[in-house]
Each structure stands twice: as C-alpha cells, then as structure tokens.
Amino acid sequence: MTPLDEQDEHVRLFRSAVLRFYSRHRRDLPWRRSQDAYHILVSEVMLQQTQVNRVIPKYERFLARFPTVHVLASARLRDVVRAWIGLGYNSRGLRLWRCAKIIAQRHGGVVPDDVEQLRALPGIGTYTACAIASFAYGKPHPAIDTNVRRVLSRVLFGRDSVSAAVLRRAAARVFPARAARRWCQALMDVAALHCRSSPRCEGCPALMTCRFAPKVARALPRRPSGSAAPRKAAFAGSPRFFRGRIIRILSGVGSMPVARLLSEAKDGSPKAEGARIASLVDDLRREGLLRIDRRRRRVWLP
Ligand code: SF4
C-alpha cells in the first residue's frame, strides 16, 4: 500500500464509520425532520450561540408564531424580539427578521440555495450559509463549525486544532459529496455525544481511525468516577445578561421612562453597574433593538 492508498483507506474507514453511526444513533432534532430552508435558517440562527436544549422549545414556538418567511417579514420587530426572549443575543432575532424581509422582497420568499447569496444576508456567515445550502438543499458545501473543526482536527491530525486553511483542505478531502446533508450533521453528533472538549472515546465511531484517541488517556486527567464535570461560570452580570434583562423588561410594557428602565435593569447589581447598563441600552438602540425619545426620556421596543 502506498502512503496515498493508506490515506484514502483511512478516510474511507472514517467516513463509513461516522455515517453508519449517524444512521443508528443520530440525535432526533426537530429541524432535522424538515428540509424546508426557512426552518433550517431559523434553527441555524438560533443555534449560533445557544445550546440545542434551549433552542428546541423556542424553535417550535417561533415557527408556530412565524410559520413562513412572509409572515416573519411582515411581523412587527417587537413581536420577533419578544419571541426571541430566552435565547439571548437578541440582535440575532433582529438580523433574522431583516433576512426574512430581504428574502421576501428580493428572492420571492424562497431562501436562496447559493452560498454567496446566503452570505449576503444579515447575520449569515460562511458556516451558516453552508449549513443551509447542504442541510436544506443537499448541496456539497461542508458546514464546519467549532465542533466539527475539533473532530476533524483530532481524527485527521491528532491535534486539538489546526490552522483554518489546513482544516478546510482536509475537510474538502473527506467530504462525501453524495452524503452532504448527513455528513456534517453526523460529525456534529460525534462532537456532541463523544468528542467534546474532554473526549469520551469509548463508543465513538471514529475511535479506530482517530489519531488523537491514543493521546487521550495520558493527555487528560481523569475525574473520579461519579464526580460531576466542572460547571461553567454563571453569566450573571455579563453584558449578555443585562441585554437580556433590558429586553425582558421592555417586552412587558408599551414604553417606559429611561430612568425606570435603568433602575429596574440594575436591580440587585452593584452601584457601579449603572453606567455600564446605560451604555448597553445605547448599544441596543444603535443596533435597532429599541428606540429612545431623548426629549421625553422614554424608551420602547420598536
Ligand atoms: S476517538 Fe476520541 S478524540 Fe477521536 S473523535 Fe472520537 S471522541 Fe474524539
């Protein structure tokens, strides 16, 4: 066997093990039951910075409220922002609403299947564009997010990460064009179920072909069995926390005095947070997520 044959054999084994695993053990996620590009668009925007478990109920409620591009495009922004509460990063809701308006006006209400046209929409980067093109339309564009990047770097290079250019080339080499839709979702499941930051190699479909697996035992200290994983630091007090609180307060009223909003948003926080919250209110205004009448000193959701 030549080195090239060996490489091909390695890729072939890796691909078939991962796709087999996906057929048997894939996560049943609501957006995977749909090939409607609008549904995929909504799910991908929601998933950009929010965990799957939090997205599922929100996704279903959002689509019940805004079932088509046209319904979303003609909705009031304040209703979209309200529906977004609980997902965090409200500016994503704003960008999705703007996306829907552009799709309705320029694309006849049909989400484009072309990666460049998708990338021209607000808030749609390369990953999201490729995910929509491949998951909704089966186009051969590898959708590589942080998690897929981690799996590929480990399996193919035996490292936690490699440069973006190297990874792009490698991802294109292993990408099975005829299984575009399933391949990236399968890698996402490998990442979610096994290849987390602390890998769980046992039962991983890539185990036999993974160049990182032999390093795992000695590279990562084991926790005593039964002990819990360290919890992520709470995000209370972060800009995201206060932005969410500001939107939540405004969503319950028509409009309110700016001073009252600042005081309610600051509730229970140290005195010094006042200036920071005022500047976050101004950020939200600049992003178009809220409006302020400076003369009357009142604020509201558009
Ligand atoms: S074998 Fe281990 S390191 Fe390799 S992909 Fe699977 S979980 Fe990750």
Tab-separated table of C-alpha atoms and ligand atoms in Angstrom:
chain	number	residue	atom	x	y	z
A	1	MET	CA	0.000	0.000	0.000
A	2	THR	CA	1.383	3.447	-0.889
A	3	PRO	CA	1.080	6.315	1.608
A	4	LEU	CA	-1.641	7.757	-0.632
A	5	ASP	CA	-3.599	4.490	-0.562
A	6	GLU	CA	-3.212	4.429	3.209
A	7	GLN	CA	-4.616	7.936	3.452
A	8	ASP	CA	-7.542	7.039	1.218
A	9	GLU	CA	-8.221	3.916	3.233
A	10	HIS	CA	-8.105	5.930	6.473
A	11	VAL	CA	-10.598	8.458	5.087
A	12	ARG	CA	-12.872	5.716	3.741
A	13	LEU	CA	-12.994	3.910	7.093
A	14	PHE	CA	-13.573	7.152	8.984
A	15	ARG	CA	-16.394	8.208	6.680
A	16	SER	CA	-18.218	4.910	6.673
A	17	ALA	CA	-17.991	4.505	10.480
A	18	VAL	CA	-19.330	8.024	11.063
A	19	LEU	CA	-22.194	7.685	8.568
A	20	ARG	CA	-23.143	4.278	9.980
A	21	PHE	CA	-23.191	5.774	13.480
A	22	TYR	CA	-25.423	8.573	12.219
A	23	SER	CA	-27.923	6.131	10.708
A	24	ARG	CA	-28.231	4.312	14.013
A	25	HIS	CA	-27.688	6.888	16.743
A	26	ARG	CA	-28.369	10.320	15.343
A	27	ARG	CA	-29.993	12.888	17.612
A	28	ASP	CA	-33.643	13.395	16.787
A	29	LEU	CA	-33.781	17.187	16.466
A	30	PRO	CA	-36.898	18.937	15.152
A	31	TRP	CA	-35.090	20.859	12.394
A	32	ARG	CA	-33.691	17.589	11.071
A	33	ARG	CA	-37.224	16.426	10.362
A	34	SER	CA	-37.630	19.285	7.931
A	35	GLN	CA	-35.965	20.150	4.661
A	36	ASP	CA	-37.760	23.484	4.480
A	37	ALA	CA	-34.959	26.002	4.017
A	38	TYR	CA	-36.772	28.612	6.142
A	39	HIS	CA	-36.960	26.161	9.059
A	40	ILE	CA	-33.259	25.374	8.661
A	41	LEU	CA	-32.455	29.094	8.507
A	42	VAL	CA	-34.359	29.742	11.750
A	43	SER	CA	-32.721	26.791	13.519
A	44	GLU	CA	-29.216	27.709	12.389
A	45	VAL	CA	-29.556	31.330	13.516
A	46	MET	CA	-30.924	30.182	16.884
A	47	LEU	CA	-28.115	27.653	17.268
A	48	GLN	CA	-25.374	30.196	16.549
A	49	GLN	CA	-24.811	30.952	20.226
A	50	THR	CA	-27.388	28.932	22.124
A	51	GLN	CA	-27.342	25.315	23.248
A	52	VAL	CA	-29.502	22.747	21.479
A	53	ASN	CA	-31.701	22.002	24.521
A	54	ARG	CA	-32.645	25.639	24.931
A	55	VAL	CA	-33.258	26.085	21.216
A	56	ILE	CA	-35.726	23.170	20.739
A	57	PRO	CA	-38.799	24.633	22.529
A	58	LYS	CA	-38.069	28.141	21.239
A	59	TYR	CA	-37.697	26.907	17.666
A	60	GLU	CA	-41.051	25.140	17.763
A	61	ARG	CA	-42.823	28.131	19.296
A	62	PHE	CA	-41.157	30.552	16.887
A	63	LEU	CA	-42.287	28.575	13.833
A	64	ALA	CA	-45.802	28.249	15.220
A	65	ARG	CA	-45.855	32.045	15.518
A	66	PHE	CA	-43.977	32.847	12.276
A	67	PRO	CA	-44.551	29.813	10.036
A	68	THR	CA	-43.222	31.296	6.772
A	69	VAL	CA	-40.715	33.834	5.522
A	70	HIS	CA	-43.589	36.142	4.546
A	71	VAL	CA	-45.203	36.003	7.983
A	72	LEU	CA	-41.882	36.810	9.651
A	73	ALA	CA	-41.100	39.561	7.140
A	74	SER	CA	-44.374	41.331	7.839
A	75	ALA	CA	-44.246	40.890	11.642
A	76	ARG	CA	-43.511	43.770	13.996
A	77	LEU	CA	-39.943	43.751	15.272
A	78	ARG	CA	-41.128	43.918	18.873
A	79	ASP	CA	-43.050	40.644	18.402
A	80	VAL	CA	-39.959	38.961	16.967
A	81	VAL	CA	-37.783	40.245	19.804
A	82	ARG	CA	-40.390	39.017	22.298
A	83	ALA	CA	-40.370	35.566	20.710
A	84	TRP	CA	-36.584	35.588	20.992
A	85	ILE	CA	-36.547	36.097	24.771
A	86	GLY	CA	-34.748	33.214	26.466
A	87	LEU	CA	-32.356	32.591	23.576
A	88	GLY	CA	-30.036	35.501	24.394
A	89	TYR	CA	-28.161	37.658	21.887
A	90	ASN	CA	-31.344	39.427	20.747
A	91	SER	CA	-29.573	41.060	17.824
A	92	ARG	CA	-29.800	37.651	16.118
A	93	GLY	CA	-33.602	37.966	16.185
A	94	LEU	CA	-33.311	41.390	14.597
A	95	ARG	CA	-30.984	40.075	11.880
A	96	LEU	CA	-33.260	37.091	11.187
A	97	TRP	CA	-36.202	39.481	10.768
A	98	ARG	CA	-34.129	41.581	8.348
A	99	CYS	CA	-33.140	38.396	6.486
A	100	ALA	CA	-36.818	37.495	6.083
A	101	LYS	CA	-37.587	40.956	4.674
A	102	ILE	CA	-34.793	40.675	2.097
A	103	ILE	CA	-35.768	37.105	1.160
A	104	ALA	CA	-39.410	38.177	0.764
A	105	GLN	CA	-38.537	41.254	-1.302
A	106	ARG	CA	-35.615	40.049	-3.436
A	107	HIS	CA	-35.973	36.257	-3.580
A	108	GLY	CA	-39.755	35.859	-3.800
A	109	GLY	CA	-39.893	34.380	-0.290
A	110	VAL	CA	-37.588	31.484	-1.171
A	111	VAL	CA	-34.407	31.109	0.892
A	112	PRO	CA	-31.528	31.092	-1.630
A	113	ASP	CA	-29.600	27.851	-2.195
A	114	ASP	CA	-26.450	29.671	-3.279
A	115	VAL	CA	-23.755	30.150	-0.639
A	116	GLU	CA	-22.755	33.622	-1.846
A	117	GLN	CA	-26.354	34.835	-1.910
A	118	LEU	CA	-26.861	33.407	1.561
A	119	ARG	CA	-23.696	35.090	2.847
A	120	ALA	CA	-25.032	38.425	1.619
A	121	LEU	CA	-27.946	38.168	4.097
A	122	PRO	CA	-27.653	39.870	7.522
A	123	GLY	CA	-26.035	37.694	10.175
A	124	ILE	CA	-25.269	34.801	7.802
A	125	GLY	CA	-21.600	33.822	7.813
A	126	THR	CA	-19.854	31.083	5.871
A	127	TYR	CA	-20.781	28.297	8.274
A	128	THR	CA	-24.497	29.163	8.379
A	129	ALA	CA	-24.614	29.629	4.587
A	130	CYS	CA	-23.018	26.207	4.021
A	131	ALA	CA	-25.302	24.610	6.622
A	132	ILE	CA	-28.424	25.946	4.864
A	133	ALA	CA	-27.140	25.010	1.402
A	134	SER	CA	-26.277	21.459	2.441
A	135	PHE	CA	-28.972	20.659	5.036
A	136	ALA	CA	-31.875	22.189	3.092
A	137	TYR	CA	-30.752	21.676	-0.486
A	138	GLY	CA	-28.225	18.830	-0.261
A	139	LYS	CA	-25.520	20.967	-1.882
A	140	PRO	CA	-21.933	19.784	-1.413
A	141	HIS	CA	-20.712	22.514	0.953
A	142	PRO	CA	-19.013	21.329	4.157
A	143	ALA	CA	-20.532	23.208	7.106
A	144	ILE	CA	-17.648	23.473	9.545
A	145	ASP	CA	-18.365	24.939	12.948
A	146	THR	CA	-16.125	24.860	16.008
A	147	ASN	CA	-17.304	21.383	16.961
A	148	VAL	CA	-16.796	19.834	13.541
A	149	ARG	CA	-13.401	21.519	13.396
A	150	ARG	CA	-12.433	19.852	16.676
A	151	VAL	CA	-13.469	16.374	15.498
A	152	LEU	CA	-11.653	16.675	12.163
A	153	SER	CA	-8.507	18.106	13.743
A	154	ARG	CA	-8.358	15.268	16.227
A	155	VAL	CA	-9.195	12.414	13.875
A	156	LEU	CA	-7.107	13.509	10.889
A	157	PHE	CA	-4.194	15.309	12.551
A	158	GLY	CA	-4.131	14.003	16.125
A	159	ARG	CA	-4.362	17.560	17.425
A	160	ASP	CA	-6.981	19.702	19.118
A	161	SER	CA	-6.828	22.266	16.355
A	162	VAL	CA	-5.045	23.050	13.109
A	163	SER	CA	-4.988	26.194	11.002
A	164	ALA	CA	-8.187	27.149	9.192
A	165	ALA	CA	-6.606	26.684	5.745
A	166	VAL	CA	-5.243	23.216	6.548
A	167	LEU	CA	-8.561	22.162	8.008
A	168	ARG	CA	-10.537	23.487	5.028
A	169	ARG	CA	-8.436	21.395	2.649
A	170	ALA	CA	-8.735	18.309	4.832
A	171	ALA	CA	-12.485	18.790	5.268
A	172	ALA	CA	-12.906	19.012	1.491
A	173	ARG	CA	-10.876	15.806	1.064
A	174	VAL	CA	-13.011	13.750	3.440
A	175	PHE	CA	-16.324	15.342	2.443
A	176	PRO	CA	-18.651	12.790	0.776
A	177	ALA	CA	-20.440	14.939	-1.813
A	178	ARG	CA	-23.205	12.367	-2.184
A	179	ALA	CA	-23.980	12.443	1.547
A	180	ALA	CA	-23.679	16.205	2.043
A	181	ARG	CA	-26.775	16.523	4.201
A	182	ARG	CA	-25.884	13.672	6.537
A	183	TRP	CA	-22.120	14.135	6.795
A	184	CYS	CA	-21.857	17.386	8.716
A	185	GLN	CA	-24.814	16.502	10.920
A	186	ALA	CA	-23.099	13.198	11.674
A	187	LEU	CA	-19.883	14.992	12.663
A	188	MET	CA	-21.913	17.343	14.850
A	189	ASP	CA	-23.381	14.326	16.631
A	190	VAL	CA	-19.929	12.824	17.117
A	191	ALA	CA	-18.860	16.155	18.626
A	192	ALA	CA	-21.928	16.434	20.858
A	193	LEU	CA	-22.022	12.827	22.056
A	194	HIS	CA	-18.339	11.879	22.168
A	195	CYS	CA	-15.772	14.389	21.003
A	196	ARG	CA	-16.408	17.205	23.460
A	197	SER	CA	-13.587	19.326	24.841
A	198	SER	CA	-12.984	16.357	27.166
A	199	PRO	CA	-13.386	13.495	24.721
A	200	ARG	CA	-15.347	10.342	25.525
A	201	CYS	CA	-13.656	7.993	23.124
A	202	GLU	CA	-15.426	4.875	24.328
A	203	GLY	CA	-18.165	4.086	21.817
A	204	CYS	CA	-17.039	6.861	19.449
A	205	PRO	CA	-17.452	5.736	15.827
A	206	ALA	CA	-14.163	7.404	14.893
A	207	LEU	CA	-12.173	5.540	17.525
A	208	MET	CA	-10.499	3.069	15.151
A	209	THR	CA	-9.355	5.818	12.799
A	210	CYS	CA	-8.692	8.640	15.255
A	211	ARG	CA	-5.111	9.900	15.557
A	212	PHE	CA	-5.921	11.743	18.766
A	213	ALA	CA	-7.512	8.842	20.664
A	214	PRO	CA	-4.206	7.260	21.744
A	215	LYS	CA	-3.210	10.542	23.380
A	216	VAL	CA	-6.443	10.983	25.290
A	217	ALA	CA	-5.726	8.784	28.275
A	218	ARG	CA	-2.418	10.427	29.072
A	219	ALA	CA	-3.307	13.935	27.905
A	220	LEU	CA	-6.427	14.412	30.007
A	221	PRO	CA	-6.568	13.865	33.777
A	222	ARG	CA	-9.468	11.614	34.683
A	223	ARG	CA	-12.101	12.720	37.132
A	224	PRO	CA	-13.023	10.184	39.831
A	225	SER	CA	-15.994	8.192	38.534
A	226	GLY	CA	-19.337	9.668	39.526
A	227	SER	CA	-17.945	13.172	40.039
A	228	ALA	CA	-19.613	15.917	38.068
A	229	ALA	CA	-17.970	17.914	35.296
A	230	PRO	CA	-16.916	21.406	36.368
A	231	ARG	CA	-19.810	23.821	35.887
A	232	LYS	CA	-19.462	26.720	33.522
A	233	ALA	CA	-19.231	30.065	35.244
A	234	ALA	CA	-22.648	31.674	35.502
A	235	PHE	CA	-23.104	34.525	33.051
A	236	ALA	CA	-24.940	36.719	35.577
A	237	GLY	CA	-23.532	40.234	35.404
A	238	SER	CA	-22.229	39.844	31.845
A	239	PRO	CA	-23.309	42.210	29.019
A	240	ARG	CA	-25.438	39.370	27.637
A	241	PHE	CA	-27.190	39.022	30.989
A	242	PHE	CA	-28.068	42.724	31.172
A	243	ARG	CA	-29.072	42.956	27.500
A	244	GLY	CA	-31.495	40.082	28.042
A	245	ARG	CA	-32.856	41.715	31.185
A	246	ILE	CA	-33.397	45.066	29.396
A	247	ILE	CA	-35.321	43.401	26.554
A	248	ARG	CA	-37.368	41.342	29.005
A	249	ILE	CA	-38.385	44.442	30.982
A	250	LEU	CA	-39.373	46.349	27.825
A	251	SER	CA	-41.302	43.445	26.363
A	252	GLY	CA	-43.851	43.746	29.171
A	253	VAL	CA	-44.708	47.429	28.567
A	254	GLY	CA	-45.613	49.758	25.715
A	255	SER	CA	-42.963	52.308	26.649
A	256	MET	CA	-41.355	53.435	29.886
A	257	PRO	CA	-39.124	56.204	31.260
A	258	VAL	CA	-35.444	55.602	30.578
A	259	ALA	CA	-34.626	56.198	34.247
A	260	ARG	CA	-37.063	53.495	35.340
A	261	LEU	CA	-35.642	51.029	32.834
A	262	LEU	CA	-32.108	51.693	34.111
A	263	SER	CA	-33.184	51.264	37.692
A	264	GLU	CA	-35.135	48.045	37.033
A	265	ALA	CA	-32.318	46.595	34.921
A	266	LYS	CA	-29.808	47.377	37.664
A	267	ASP	CA	-31.955	45.693	40.313
A	268	GLY	CA	-29.722	43.979	42.852
A	269	SER	CA	-26.489	44.815	40.985
A	270	PRO	CA	-23.638	46.885	42.399
A	271	LYS	CA	-23.988	50.674	42.044
A	272	ALA	CA	-21.152	50.808	39.557
A	273	GLU	CA	-23.193	48.782	37.038
A	274	GLY	CA	-25.413	51.837	36.288
A	275	ALA	CA	-23.085	53.363	33.679
A	276	ARG	CA	-22.492	50.012	32.022
A	277	ILE	CA	-26.224	49.320	31.740
A	278	ALA	CA	-26.812	52.809	30.276
A	279	SER	CA	-24.187	52.111	27.642
A	280	LEU	CA	-25.789	48.722	26.846
A	281	VAL	CA	-29.149	50.485	26.378
A	282	ASP	CA	-27.426	52.786	23.920
A	283	ASP	CA	-25.850	49.789	22.098
A	284	LEU	CA	-29.301	48.207	21.763
A	285	ARG	CA	-30.664	51.487	20.383
A	286	ARG	CA	-27.861	51.698	17.812
A	287	GLU	CA	-28.495	48.084	16.774
A	288	GLY	CA	-32.180	48.932	16.221
A	289	LEU	CA	-33.474	46.688	19.020
A	290	LEU	CA	-35.031	49.541	20.990
A	291	ARG	CA	-35.979	53.167	20.471
A	292	ILE	CA	-35.428	56.166	22.722
A	293	ASP	CA	-37.223	59.510	22.646
A	294	ARG	CA	-34.479	61.617	24.199
A	295	ARG	CA	-36.706	64.677	24.632
A	296	ARG	CA	-39.371	62.778	26.544
A	297	ARG	CA	-36.802	60.410	28.060
A	298	ARG	CA	-38.874	57.340	27.148
A	299	VAL	CA	-37.780	54.011	25.733
A	300	TRP	CA	-39.659	51.175	23.980
A	301	LEU	CA	-39.280	48.169	21.701
A	302	PRO	CA	-39.886	49.068	18.031
B	1	SF4	S1	-11.984	8.809	19.301
B	1	SF4	FE1	-11.971	10.285	20.968
B	1	SF4	S2	-10.704	12.001	20.265
B	1	SF4	FE2	-11.234	10.745	18.485
B	1	SF4	S3	-13.051	11.689	17.600
B	1	SF4	FE3	-13.766	10.104	18.997
B	1	SF4	S4	-14.037	11.135	20.963
B	1	SF4	FE4	-12.797	12.465	19.667
